[in-house]
Tab-separated table of C-alpha atoms in Angstrom:
chain	number	residue	atom	x	y	z
A	32	UNK	CA	145.190	124.836	94.296
A	33	UNK	CA	142.010	125.094	96.218
A	34	UNK	CA	138.331	124.834	95.642
A	35	UNK	CA	135.113	125.462	97.454
A	36	UNK	CA	132.177	123.149	97.133
A	37	UNK	CA	128.913	123.578	98.835
A	38	UNK	CA	127.407	120.296	99.756
A	39	UNK	CA	123.726	121.089	99.883
A	40	UNK	CA	120.513	120.375	98.121
A	41	UNK	CA	119.893	124.151	98.008
A	42	UNK	CA	121.521	126.774	95.824
A	43	UNK	CA	125.117	127.797	96.329
A	44	UNK	CA	124.665	131.559	96.709
A	45	UNK	CA	126.275	131.838	100.134
A	46	UNK	CA	129.762	130.835	99.040
A	47	UNK	CA	132.138	133.756	98.914
A	48	UNK	CA	135.823	134.379	99.321
A	49	UNK	CA	138.414	131.905	98.173
A	50	UNK	CA	141.567	131.906	100.237
A	51	UNK	CA	145.087	131.378	98.963
A	52	UNK	CA	146.225	127.806	99.581
A	53	UNK	CA	149.375	129.033	101.316
A	54	UNK	CA	147.358	130.369	104.227
A	55	UNK	CA	145.292	127.290	104.771
A	56	UNK	CA	147.397	125.696	107.436
A	57	UNK	CA	146.203	128.386	109.820
A	58	UNK	CA	142.933	127.221	111.249
A	59	UNK	CA	141.225	130.566	111.569
A	60	UNK	CA	140.924	131.814	108.022
A	61	UNK	CA	137.516	132.642	106.672
A	62	UNK	CA	136.190	130.429	103.916
A	63	UNK	CA	132.735	131.865	103.960
A	64	UNK	CA	131.736	135.015	105.742
A	65	UNK	CA	131.466	133.430	109.144
A	66	UNK	CA	130.601	136.727	110.755
A	67	UNK	CA	127.666	137.645	108.564
A	68	UNK	CA	125.132	136.611	111.176
A	69	UNK	CA	124.783	135.792	114.827
A	70	UNK	CA	125.402	132.041	114.468
A	71	UNK	CA	127.494	130.430	117.154
A	72	UNK	CA	130.723	128.951	115.749
A	73	UNK	CA	132.084	125.804	117.325
A	74	UNK	CA	135.284	124.027	116.347
A	75	UNK	CA	135.004	120.263	116.556
A	76	UNK	CA	138.460	118.839	117.168
A	77	UNK	CA	139.838	115.290	117.001
A	78	UNK	CA	137.690	113.055	119.149
A	79	UNK	CA	135.039	115.771	119.405
A	80	UNK	CA	131.271	115.282	119.261
A	81	UNK	CA	128.982	118.307	119.214
A	82	UNK	CA	125.208	118.503	118.872
A	83	UNK	CA	122.917	121.491	119.191
A	84	UNK	CA	119.386	122.818	118.713
A	85	UNK	CA	120.596	126.387	118.236
A	86	UNK	CA	121.517	127.963	114.908
A	87	UNK	CA	125.224	127.282	114.717
A	88	UNK	CA	128.124	126.595	112.408
A	89	UNK	CA	130.253	123.628	113.337
A	90	UNK	CA	133.741	123.758	111.902
A	91	UNK	CA	136.339	121.038	111.576
A	92	UNK	CA	139.493	120.216	109.628
A	93	UNK	CA	140.007	116.696	108.328
A	94	UNK	CA	142.781	114.639	106.811
A	95	UNK	CA	142.280	110.900	107.084
A	96	UNK	CA	139.803	111.504	109.926
A	97	UNK	CA	136.092	111.401	109.162
A	98	UNK	CA	133.287	113.717	110.278
A	99	UNK	CA	129.653	112.663	110.146
A	100	UNK	CA	127.182	115.536	110.083
A	101	UNK	CA	123.738	114.460	111.259
A	102	UNK	CA	120.721	116.701	110.847
A	103	UNK	CA	117.011	116.546	111.362
A	104	UNK	CA	115.462	119.585	109.705
A	105	UNK	CA	111.991	118.644	110.956
A	106	UNK	CA	113.004	118.783	114.602
A	107	UNK	CA	115.784	121.304	113.936
A	108	UNK	CA	118.556	119.341	115.632
A	109	UNK	CA	121.937	118.372	114.302
A	110	UNK	CA	125.470	117.516	115.221
A	111	UNK	CA	128.939	116.616	114.040
A	112	UNK	CA	131.600	114.194	115.198
A	113	UNK	CA	135.260	113.888	114.239
A	114	UNK	CA	136.834	110.479	114.669
A	115	UNK	CA	140.387	109.420	113.979
A	116	UNK	CA	140.457	105.630	113.672
A	117	UNK	CA	138.059	102.900	112.558
A	118	UNK	CA	136.599	100.318	114.931
A	119	UNK	CA	136.427	100.261	118.714
A	120	UNK	CA	138.930	101.654	121.200
A	121	UNK	CA	141.424	99.195	122.689
A	122	UNK	CA	141.327	98.611	126.442
A	123	UNK	CA	144.159	100.997	127.297
A	124	UNK	CA	142.835	103.928	125.223
A	125	UNK	CA	142.196	106.994	127.351
A	126	UNK	CA	140.180	108.921	124.766
A	127	UNK	CA	137.425	106.624	123.528
A	128	UNK	CA	135.860	109.240	121.282
A	129	UNK	CA	138.843	109.113	118.931
A	130	UNK	CA	137.459	105.796	117.661
A	131	UNK	CA	134.641	105.401	115.150
A	132	UNK	CA	132.319	103.112	117.109
A	133	UNK	CA	132.255	105.172	120.290
A	134	UNK	CA	132.226	108.506	118.495
A	135	UNK	CA	129.315	107.576	116.211
A	136	UNK	CA	127.319	106.096	119.098
A	137	UNK	CA	127.902	109.263	121.111
A	138	UNK	CA	126.776	111.484	118.218
A	139	UNK	CA	123.512	109.568	117.875
A	140	UNK	CA	122.896	109.682	121.638
A	141	UNK	CA	123.423	113.450	121.656
A	142	UNK	CA	121.134	114.304	118.725
A	143	UNK	CA	118.393	111.940	119.939
A	144	UNK	CA	118.666	113.459	123.431
A	145	UNK	CA	118.083	116.870	121.884
A	146	UNK	CA	114.914	115.685	120.146
A	147	UNK	CA	115.962	114.300	116.757
A	148	UNK	CA	114.063	111.278	115.456
A	149	UNK	CA	115.790	108.358	113.757
A	150	UNK	CA	113.205	108.530	110.952
A	151	UNK	CA	113.987	112.108	109.960
A	152	UNK	CA	117.749	112.152	110.508
A	153	UNK	CA	119.958	112.445	107.451
A	154	UNK	CA	123.730	112.442	107.183
A	155	UNK	CA	126.557	114.042	105.263
A	156	UNK	CA	129.950	112.377	105.435
A	157	UNK	CA	133.313	114.080	104.978
A	158	UNK	CA	137.017	113.282	105.102
A	159	UNK	CA	138.891	109.998	104.891
A	160	UNK	CA	141.623	111.327	102.636
A	161	UNK	CA	144.814	109.448	101.936
A	162	UNK	CA	147.465	112.029	102.695
A	163	UNK	CA	150.414	111.756	100.337
A	164	UNK	CA	153.007	112.896	102.861
A	165	UNK	CA	152.544	109.847	105.107
A	166	UNK	CA	154.108	106.997	103.101
A	167	UNK	CA	154.443	104.655	106.110
A	168	UNK	CA	150.885	105.139	107.275
A	169	UNK	CA	149.399	105.294	103.772
A	170	UNK	CA	149.565	101.524	103.330
A	171	UNK	CA	147.163	101.080	106.212
A	172	UNK	CA	144.469	103.027	104.317
A	173	UNK	CA	143.110	104.589	107.484
A	174	UNK	CA	141.080	107.142	105.516
A	175	UNK	CA	139.361	104.483	103.431
A	176	UNK	CA	138.642	102.344	106.481
A	177	UNK	CA	137.202	105.355	108.302
A	178	UNK	CA	134.855	106.133	105.392
A	179	UNK	CA	133.701	102.516	105.089
A	180	UNK	CA	133.134	102.351	108.796
A	181	UNK	CA	131.054	105.543	108.823
A	182	UNK	CA	128.924	104.492	105.836
A	183	UNK	CA	128.354	101.023	107.298
A	184	UNK	CA	127.267	102.414	110.678
A	185	UNK	CA	124.852	104.815	108.977
A	186	UNK	CA	123.478	102.073	106.736
A	187	UNK	CA	122.991	99.802	109.774
A	188	UNK	CA	120.862	102.544	111.318
A	189	UNK	CA	118.935	103.169	108.061
A	190	UNK	CA	120.161	106.736	107.853
A	191	UNK	CA	120.121	108.315	104.393
A	192	UNK	CA	123.454	109.793	103.334
A	193	UNK	CA	122.298	112.884	101.431
A	194	UNK	CA	125.780	113.958	100.422
A	195	UNK	CA	129.392	113.062	100.895
A	196	UNK	CA	132.802	114.419	100.044
A	197	UNK	CA	135.253	111.678	100.931
A	198	UNK	CA	138.505	110.011	99.920
A	199	UNK	CA	141.021	111.481	97.538
A	200	UNK	CA	144.253	113.037	98.743
A	201	UNK	CA	143.093	116.470	99.862
A	202	UNK	CA	142.661	117.729	103.389
A	203	UNK	CA	139.301	119.405	103.976
A	204	UNK	CA	137.750	122.143	106.025
A	205	UNK	CA	134.070	121.594	106.768
A	206	UNK	CA	131.529	124.160	107.889
A	207	UNK	CA	128.194	122.604	108.830
A	208	UNK	CA	124.931	124.173	109.904
A	209	UNK	CA	123.079	121.643	112.063
A	210	UNK	CA	119.786	123.561	111.940
A	211	UNK	CA	119.649	123.623	108.130
A	212	UNK	CA	121.801	120.656	107.168
A	213	UNK	CA	123.837	122.844	104.834
A	214	UNK	CA	127.537	122.166	104.642
A	215	UNK	CA	130.476	123.818	102.924
A	216	UNK	CA	133.669	122.040	102.031
A	217	UNK	CA	137.003	123.515	101.148
A	218	UNK	CA	139.633	121.137	99.859
A	219	UNK	CA	143.336	121.760	100.446
A	220	UNK	CA	145.136	120.094	97.596
A	221	UNK	CA	148.578	121.428	98.358
A	222	UNK	CA	148.583	122.739	101.861
A	223	UNK	CA	152.213	123.499	102.598
A	224	UNK	CA	154.403	122.416	99.718
B	84	UNK	CA	141.183	96.536	116.107
B	85	UNK	CA	144.225	96.065	118.279
B	86	UNK	CA	145.872	94.540	115.232
B	87	UNK	CA	145.377	97.801	113.337
B	88	UNK	CA	146.804	99.692	116.283
B	89	UNK	CA	149.913	97.491	116.199
B	90	UNK	CA	150.370	98.184	112.496
B	91	UNK	CA	149.803	101.889	113.056
B	92	UNK	CA	152.304	101.931	115.871
B	93	UNK	CA	154.982	100.243	113.740
B	94	UNK	CA	154.395	102.681	110.889
B	95	UNK	CA	154.377	105.670	113.229
B	96	UNK	CA	157.551	104.609	115.032
B	97	UNK	CA	159.544	104.316	111.819
B	98	UNK	CA	158.172	107.508	110.359
B	99	UNK	CA	158.601	109.603	113.508
B	100	UNK	CA	162.170	108.379	113.936
B	101	UNK	CA	163.050	109.437	110.386
B	102	UNK	CA	161.383	112.804	110.811
B	103	UNK	CA	163.161	113.530	114.076
B	104	UNK	CA	166.527	112.578	112.541
B	105	UNK	CA	165.767	114.798	109.586
B	106	UNK	CA	164.829	117.703	111.869
B	107	UNK	CA	167.983	117.294	113.886
B	108	UNK	CA	170.151	117.261	110.773
B	109	UNK	CA	168.385	120.305	109.382
B	110	UNK	CA	169.032	122.272	112.563
B	111	UNK	CA	172.672	121.287	113.116
B	112	UNK	CA	174.398	123.862	110.939
B	113	UNK	CA	176.705	126.729	111.873
B	114	UNK	CA	175.170	129.227	109.502
B	115	UNK	CA	171.471	129.667	110.169
B	116	UNK	CA	170.839	131.067	106.683
B	117	UNK	CA	171.449	127.555	105.337
B	118	UNK	CA	168.607	126.045	107.392
B	119	UNK	CA	165.829	124.856	105.107
B	120	UNK	CA	162.924	126.494	106.951
B	121	UNK	CA	160.300	125.113	104.567
B	122	UNK	CA	161.591	121.594	105.146
B	123	UNK	CA	161.613	122.021	108.929
B	124	UNK	CA	158.081	123.448	108.810
B	125	UNK	CA	156.759	120.594	106.645
B	126	UNK	CA	158.419	117.930	108.776
B	127	UNK	CA	156.963	119.414	111.980
B	128	UNK	CA	153.556	119.610	110.280
B	129	UNK	CA	153.625	115.944	109.254
B	130	UNK	CA	154.929	114.796	112.622
B	131	UNK	CA	152.162	116.783	114.323
B	132	UNK	CA	149.563	114.992	112.194
B	133	UNK	CA	150.804	111.475	112.937
B	134	UNK	CA	151.163	112.267	116.670
B	135	UNK	CA	147.554	113.471	116.643
B	136	UNK	CA	146.459	110.248	114.993
B	137	UNK	CA	148.284	108.168	117.616
B	138	UNK	CA	146.934	110.213	120.509
B	139	UNK	CA	150.326	111.588	121.597
B	140	UNK	CA	148.878	115.007	122.282
B	141	UNK	CA	151.931	116.464	124.058
B	142	UNK	CA	154.126	115.899	120.998
B	143	UNK	CA	151.360	117.205	118.752
B	144	UNK	CA	151.045	120.398	120.792
B	145	UNK	CA	154.794	121.051	120.830
B	146	UNK	CA	155.226	120.368	117.098
B	147	UNK	CA	152.214	122.574	116.342
B	148	UNK	CA	153.564	125.449	118.441
B	149	UNK	CA	156.917	125.254	116.635
B	150	UNK	CA	155.268	125.016	113.227
B	151	UNK	CA	153.085	128.023	113.979
B	152	UNK	CA	156.075	130.084	115.074
B	153	UNK	CA	157.879	129.210	111.841
B	154	UNK	CA	154.968	130.123	109.589
B	155	UNK	CA	155.781	133.861	109.229
B	156	UNK	CA	159.452	132.983	108.660
B	157	UNK	CA	158.515	130.562	105.926
B	158	UNK	CA	156.295	133.173	104.304
B	159	UNK	CA	159.076	135.739	104.375
B	160	UNK	CA	157.075	137.956	106.750
B	161	UNK	CA	159.722	137.669	109.412
B	162	UNK	CA	163.454	136.999	109.591
B	163	UNK	CA	164.784	133.858	111.210
B	164	UNK	CA	166.271	135.094	114.491
B	165	UNK	CA	169.076	133.486	116.521
B	166	UNK	CA	166.644	133.021	119.374
B	167	UNK	CA	164.282	131.088	117.104
B	168	UNK	CA	167.127	128.775	116.089
B	169	UNK	CA	168.035	128.169	119.741
B	170	UNK	CA	164.421	127.413	120.695
B	171	UNK	CA	163.892	125.176	117.673
B	172	UNK	CA	166.966	123.110	118.566
B	173	UNK	CA	165.532	122.675	122.038
B	174	UNK	CA	162.183	121.705	120.515
B	175	UNK	CA	163.825	118.983	118.428
B	176	UNK	CA	165.687	117.679	121.497
B	177	UNK	CA	162.456	117.713	123.521
B	178	UNK	CA	160.520	115.915	120.782
B	179	UNK	CA	163.238	113.245	120.678
B	180	UNK	CA	162.996	112.858	124.448
B	181	UNK	CA	159.212	112.585	124.191
B	182	UNK	CA	159.611	109.986	121.451
B	183	UNK	CA	161.986	107.979	123.697
B	184	UNK	CA	159.316	108.024	126.412
B	185	UNK	CA	156.623	107.050	123.913
B	186	UNK	CA	158.792	104.125	122.806
B	187	UNK	CA	158.843	102.865	126.382
B	188	UNK	CA	155.269	103.561	127.455
B	189	UNK	CA	153.251	103.970	124.235
B	190	UNK	CA	151.298	106.603	126.101
B	191	UNK	CA	151.062	110.374	125.765
B	192	UNK	CA	154.426	111.702	127.055
B	193	UNK	CA	155.003	114.590	129.482
B	194	UNK	CA	154.110	117.976	127.992
B	195	UNK	CA	156.668	120.767	127.564
B	196	UNK	CA	154.788	123.867	128.763
B	197	UNK	CA	157.858	126.087	129.145
B	198	UNK	CA	159.040	125.446	125.591
B	199	UNK	CA	155.521	125.978	124.281
B	200	UNK	CA	155.370	129.263	126.163
B	201	UNK	CA	158.676	130.432	124.658
B	202	UNK	CA	157.438	129.520	121.186
B	203	UNK	CA	154.219	131.450	121.714
B	204	UNK	CA	156.149	134.456	123.022
B	205	UNK	CA	158.368	134.452	119.920
B	206	UNK	CA	155.264	134.225	117.777
B	207	UNK	CA	153.567	137.132	119.510
B	208	UNK	CA	156.689	139.271	119.101
B	209	UNK	CA	156.522	138.627	115.392
B	210	UNK	CA	153.035	140.055	115.059
């Protein structure tokens, strides 16, 4: 089971190959033709924050984690974060960017530094799934808390959420173009069973 | 948020313990053809995910390397060699050791670069 959705206000003509679900655990499969142009491809891993002014495709894989994609098409700047847990890091945490508060703040700092304006920034929000194979952790609803946290932070900053693909029980692969704001989502309904 | 972290830690501890026991049981058999490779792969995959969530990157890396090596075996693209079984048993022992350390310190445990290297070598040979 797998599906491709293109989260964009534009037409969906760029979506191509669908990949067998069995192969999806490997991180390097192609979900759209990533080599069709000279775009730089950057993987944004757990606790990662990446912003750029250059044409690029930012790629990430999410379970209960959340990625916020910020873009300002007027100033042609955008970026993506990938946070793991809601709230602020505890005192002993060595990697602060794993936490929502610090990660989101860092993303905003980076895109503003590169010339984005708060008035023209928009957001797309992805992830926050409840993964069925984690019964112990499922009760804590980390995915749901991550989504709520992201949406609240964006609302507090008056940022319009133009699209979202959140919740549910599927893992997701996201490909995001910061310079256009286009994003592609592939859901992994049954990754390895 | 430290309250959430406490709850996460309790959930992780119980889950990881069960998964490590399950991995150990799966690997302790005389006849390697009876090892449930799909089960071992899935358990490593899940353990990797919860270690990543908790920030125990050394366990995540080791579980991921083992999972990746097993992928072609699971898909039937490669046979399950004796060497793989030996390395996997060592991986399970190392993960248990790492988990013991995590239980004491609640910090990212020591990495296992030599085991990771052996796993990668086995994987490359399979290509």
